[in-house]
XYZ file of C-alpha atoms in Angstrom:
352
model
C 1.048 3.718 -40.931
C 4.463 3.629 -39.269
C 5.140 0.691 -37.013
C 7.948 -0.787 -34.961
C 7.135 -3.648 -32.654
C 9.168 -5.487 -30.049
C 7.421 -7.225 -27.171
C 8.534 -7.065 -23.558
C 11.043 -9.667 -22.486
C 9.316 -12.383 -20.546
C 11.527 -11.823 -17.526
C 10.374 -8.211 -17.207
C 7.011 -9.355 -15.905
C 8.210 -12.039 -13.496
C 6.487 -11.706 -10.099
C 8.426 -11.461 -6.858
C 8.472 -14.299 -4.356
C 5.906 -12.779 -2.015
C 3.472 -12.184 -4.827
C 4.044 -15.660 -6.218
C 3.198 -17.120 -2.802
C 0.038 -15.010 -2.673
C -0.939 -16.401 -6.062
C -0.879 -19.993 -4.785
C -4.392 -19.747 -3.442
C -6.933 -21.665 -5.503
C -8.466 -19.603 -8.288
C -11.259 -20.337 -10.689
C -10.705 -19.564 -14.328
C -12.961 -16.756 -15.590
C -14.198 -19.217 -18.187
C -15.658 -21.448 -15.458
C -18.676 -19.217 -15.042
C -20.672 -17.167 -17.506
C -21.048 -14.584 -14.743
C -17.308 -13.812 -14.894
C -16.976 -14.040 -18.661
C -14.755 -11.499 -20.385
C -16.542 -8.369 -21.459
C -18.285 -7.741 -18.128
C -16.980 -4.923 -15.942
C -17.384 -3.361 -12.525
C -16.795 0.221 -11.408
C -15.494 1.635 -8.123
C -15.333 5.329 -7.172
C -12.052 6.306 -5.509
C -10.694 9.303 -3.631
C -7.000 9.610 -2.854
C -4.370 12.138 -1.813
C -2.515 13.945 -4.553
C 0.639 16.021 -4.250
C 0.568 18.782 -1.655
C -2.506 17.672 0.278
C -5.147 17.883 -2.450
C -7.803 15.201 -2.848
C -8.262 13.621 -6.262
C -11.495 11.887 -7.256
C -11.536 9.138 -9.818
C -13.004 5.934 -11.186
C -11.476 2.470 -11.059
C -12.957 0.321 -13.825
C -12.113 -3.378 -13.753
C -12.972 -6.578 -15.576
C -15.593 -8.362 -13.514
C -13.405 -11.464 -13.381
C -10.925 -9.463 -11.266
C -13.023 -10.816 -8.372
C -11.421 -14.227 -8.966
C -8.228 -13.442 -10.902
C -5.646 -10.673 -10.646
C -5.539 -8.249 -13.594
C -3.114 -5.678 -15.019
C -3.835 -2.003 -14.386
C -3.244 1.305 -16.131
C -3.569 4.959 -15.080
C -5.215 7.234 -17.672
C -3.946 10.838 -17.654
C -6.102 13.576 -19.189
C -4.932 16.274 -21.578
C -4.702 20.028 -21.178
C -7.194 22.524 -19.812
C -10.288 21.731 -17.731
C -10.456 18.127 -18.949
C -12.120 15.698 -16.545
C -11.585 12.006 -15.827
C -13.710 10.997 -18.818
C -11.797 13.191 -21.253
C -14.473 15.893 -21.514
C -13.740 19.606 -21.673
C -16.452 22.280 -21.277
C -14.666 24.358 -23.925
C -15.201 21.641 -26.561
C -18.382 21.769 -28.677
C -19.178 18.077 -28.198
C -18.957 15.407 -25.535
C -15.689 13.558 -26.149
C -15.551 10.742 -23.539
C -12.114 9.698 -24.798
C -10.736 8.369 -21.502
C -14.053 6.759 -20.572
C -14.094 4.947 -23.917
C -10.502 3.770 -23.467
C -11.245 2.579 -19.929
C -14.250 0.560 -21.103
C -12.282 -0.938 -23.989
C -9.498 -2.042 -21.656
C -11.831 -3.443 -18.996
C -13.688 -5.525 -21.578
C -10.329 -7.007 -22.540
C -8.905 -7.838 -19.134
C -7.136 -4.613 -18.093
C -8.245 -2.417 -15.185
C -7.836 1.360 -15.328
C -7.909 4.308 -12.980
C -8.890 7.690 -14.395
C -9.223 10.819 -12.280
C -10.286 14.447 -12.272
C -7.205 16.640 -12.291
C -6.694 19.096 -9.436
C -9.091 22.003 -9.791
C -11.456 19.941 -11.975
C -14.655 17.979 -11.356
C -14.884 16.356 -7.923
C -11.215 16.849 -7.035
C -10.013 19.689 -4.787
C -11.175 22.919 -6.460
C -8.946 25.736 -7.596
C -8.045 28.066 -4.708
C -9.554 31.553 -4.762
C -6.790 33.243 -2.774
C -3.713 35.109 -3.935
C -2.016 34.690 -7.292
C 0.917 33.030 -5.528
C -1.415 30.479 -3.919
C -2.944 29.636 -7.290
C 0.475 29.390 -8.952
C 1.605 26.933 -6.278
C -1.566 24.857 -6.616
C -1.107 24.498 -10.387
C 2.662 23.900 -10.336
C 4.002 21.412 -12.892
C 5.587 19.226 -10.207
C 2.188 18.903 -8.502
C 0.570 17.572 -11.678
C 3.428 15.097 -12.136
C 3.114 14.091 -8.475
C -0.612 13.536 -8.972
C 0.141 10.985 -11.711
C 2.465 9.168 -9.305
C -0.220 9.296 -6.599
C -2.804 7.853 -8.998
C -0.456 4.971 -9.761
C -0.004 4.351 -6.020
C -3.789 4.328 -5.633
C -4.077 1.798 -8.458
C -1.628 -0.517 -6.670
C -3.540 -0.160 -3.400
C -6.373 -2.307 -4.803
C -5.816 -6.023 -4.313
C -7.210 -6.974 -7.714
C -4.290 -5.337 -9.549
C -1.101 -7.202 -10.482
C 1.702 -5.042 -9.051
C 4.131 -6.271 -11.714
C 1.907 -5.379 -14.702
C 0.988 -1.673 -14.634
C 1.213 1.181 -17.124
C 0.507 4.858 -17.706
C -1.482 6.140 -20.682
C -1.373 9.892 -21.256
C -3.335 11.789 -23.882
C -1.853 14.961 -25.412
C -0.443 17.054 -22.528
C -1.237 14.082 -20.302
C 1.392 12.164 -22.246
C 3.992 14.738 -21.193
C 2.942 14.342 -17.556
C 3.049 10.558 -17.897
C 6.538 10.759 -19.404
C 7.730 12.939 -16.527
C 6.142 10.696 -13.874
C 7.419 7.500 -15.477
C 11.015 8.417 -14.616
C 10.350 8.219 -10.864
C 8.052 5.202 -11.096
C 10.472 3.271 -13.290
C 13.345 3.995 -10.904
C 11.271 2.407 -8.143
C 10.511 -0.566 -10.443
C 6.785 0.087 -10.059
C 5.898 0.742 -13.702
C 6.107 -1.598 -16.667
C 4.808 0.176 -19.792
C 3.937 3.598 -21.175
C 1.426 4.698 -23.812
C 1.666 8.160 -25.369
C -1.502 9.060 -27.293
C -1.527 12.178 -29.492
C 1.462 13.412 -27.492
C 3.738 16.096 -28.954
C 7.349 15.205 -29.653
C 8.654 18.759 -29.844
C 8.874 21.392 -27.140
C 5.520 23.050 -26.669
C 6.891 26.581 -27.054
C 7.771 25.775 -30.678
C 4.434 24.041 -31.291
C 2.442 26.981 -29.899
C 4.302 29.456 -32.094
C 3.565 27.319 -35.144
C -0.116 26.938 -34.204
C -0.494 30.708 -33.873
C 1.263 31.217 -37.191
C -1.071 28.734 -38.916
C -4.399 29.614 -37.336
C -4.355 33.092 -35.770
C -4.279 36.608 -37.238
C -0.754 37.872 -37.988
C -1.243 40.552 -35.326
C -0.994 37.857 -32.613
C 2.344 36.421 -33.688
C 4.607 39.008 -32.062
C 2.573 39.161 -28.790
C 2.733 35.349 -28.586
C 6.498 35.354 -29.020
C 6.820 37.965 -26.274
C 4.559 36.094 -23.861
C 6.403 32.796 -24.347
C 9.782 34.485 -23.917
C 8.614 36.197 -20.716
C 7.210 32.988 -19.235
C 10.374 31.023 -20.003
C 12.531 33.738 -18.440
C 10.482 34.667 -15.366
C 7.900 31.934 -14.753
C 5.176 34.584 -14.787
C 2.471 35.424 -17.335
C 2.591 39.117 -18.310
C -0.511 41.226 -17.680
C -2.576 43.078 -20.269
C -2.569 40.266 -22.805
C -4.813 40.440 -25.867
C -8.130 38.682 -25.062
C -7.334 35.973 -27.609
C -4.227 34.973 -25.632
C -5.671 35.121 -22.114
C -7.225 31.659 -22.476
C -3.904 30.173 -23.630
C -1.881 31.925 -20.937
C -3.916 32.380 -17.715
C -2.164 34.494 -15.110
C -2.016 31.733 -12.465
C -0.305 29.248 -14.818
C 3.100 30.958 -15.110
C 5.245 28.435 -13.180
C 3.389 25.501 -14.753
C 3.828 26.898 -18.260
C 7.501 27.623 -17.692
C 8.186 23.904 -17.202
C 5.607 22.719 -19.722
C 6.888 24.947 -22.533
C 10.498 23.922 -21.926
C 9.876 20.166 -21.433
C 11.531 18.154 -24.213
C 9.462 14.972 -24.678
C 11.768 13.403 -27.260
C 14.764 13.764 -24.956
C 12.765 12.356 -22.043
C 11.696 9.338 -24.101
C 15.242 8.816 -25.377
C 16.447 8.586 -21.776
C 13.610 6.276 -20.715
C 14.069 2.528 -20.427
C 10.302 2.034 -20.383
C 8.607 -0.076 -23.107
C 6.431 2.413 -24.970
C 3.581 2.592 -27.482
C 2.968 5.767 -29.507
C -0.523 6.202 -30.999
C -1.109 9.179 -33.266
C -3.970 10.272 -35.515
C -3.015 11.232 -39.042
C -5.695 13.963 -39.078
C -4.613 15.541 -35.763
C -4.793 19.346 -36.024
C -3.091 20.031 -32.693
C -0.158 17.605 -32.741
C 0.663 17.668 -36.423
C 1.925 14.533 -38.156
C 4.721 14.133 -38.863
C 6.409 17.356 -37.798
C 5.360 17.171 -34.146
C 5.441 13.375 -33.883
C 8.618 12.374 -35.690
C 10.973 13.326 -32.821
C 9.217 10.795 -30.570
C 9.390 8.116 -33.257
C 13.095 8.797 -33.729
C 13.694 8.598 -29.975
C 11.734 5.338 -29.774
C 13.760 3.834 -32.606
C 17.187 4.920 -31.438
C 17.040 4.071 -27.736
C 17.213 0.279 -28.126
C 14.232 -0.456 -25.851
C 11.055 -2.259 -26.898
C 8.376 -0.076 -28.413
C 6.005 0.609 -31.272
C 4.730 3.695 -33.106
C 1.409 3.683 -34.962
C 0.172 6.639 -37.038
C -3.410 6.054 -38.187
C -4.881 7.942 -41.171
C -8.182 9.840 -40.848
C -8.051 9.891 -37.035
C -8.291 13.088 -34.972
C -6.421 14.417 -31.949
C -9.102 12.761 -29.796
C -8.537 9.404 -31.544
C -11.906 9.481 -33.326
C -12.439 8.767 -37.015
C -12.973 11.898 -39.107
C -15.262 12.094 -42.117
C -13.543 14.963 -43.928
C -11.287 18.024 -43.601
C -13.943 20.024 -41.712
C -14.685 17.303 -39.152
C -12.804 18.121 -35.884
C -13.194 14.551 -34.616
C -14.613 15.334 -31.168
C -17.716 13.127 -31.050
C -18.323 9.467 -31.715
C -16.624 6.249 -30.637
C -12.925 5.501 -30.622
C -11.512 4.708 -34.027
C -11.546 0.905 -34.500
C -7.941 1.154 -35.688
C -6.986 2.911 -32.436
C -8.761 0.222 -30.425
C -6.893 -2.476 -32.322
C -3.516 -0.747 -31.835
C -4.026 -0.338 -28.084
C -5.111 -3.927 -27.535
C -2.506 -5.470 -29.837
C 0.275 -3.870 -27.809
C -1.099 -3.667 -24.262
C -2.653 -7.127 -23.910
C 0.614 -9.046 -24.438
C 2.772 -6.332 -22.844
C 0.825 -6.510 -19.584
C -0.115 -10.165 -19.765
C -3.866 -9.598 -19.892
């Protein structure tokens, strides 16, 4: 386990005058009634505008005592592919429920969360069926980053949320989107913490090449190199790909992949002034410890801003405990060690 811990400065969470005045109304402590005791939650469906006119559907899960006391809030950002607000992907062999489990953990411990179906997924605006250009525009990288910013704005729209105690938590590719969105939100002084869970620290073009080299037949290595080079140069996915690569590189995703493959998460974190927690499973097969994670840890250490990195043995990419080398770690509850790491950092960082 690798750990570096520095808590937020107390002044970083000081409320503005207007909010302080709003807080002067009489409030009952959540301990004054068993009905509002910690551990009880309430759920609210939400629909809000994402980037470019799409509608995003999500779930706001709050501690029940938010009815009588303001609470911190966090936006949960899903990983790659057709992953929904709960963290489930139809391509996975088991129900994962990663984001749902995290949301319930946080709500039981005093932190609200908003999780949402990405564009083209679930109850959000579906993928367009028009021209390739229309689909490329719909799935543009900047739109996904803008959707994270829109979800944070939706979180702040709800009166129960403390506007000076909010965070983003991104899983896997969602961590890259959260990193990208945090730059704008931090500049506007609307974000106060960042959690990167199973998030790669190297450029994804290098990680994909290594994954193909480790797991795929040698015959796919050269085609993969050519596809990545073409996408980086042109922003378009070449046609006539081998069937094994068509799922990795769908035709409509060229512009998105061009920015995703070239995004440098370690450099972005090094430039960030945002307090940050890194949570990584030691048995992750997609973001490999420590090769893929070490650049983020180095950036966290060298930037001189509060943060912590936790690498937990026998935990999968989906933050579940694994029983052995053949267990992919899809099903089951969150690892207790992951739960402890999230709460130990987030509860004091956000003042829950």
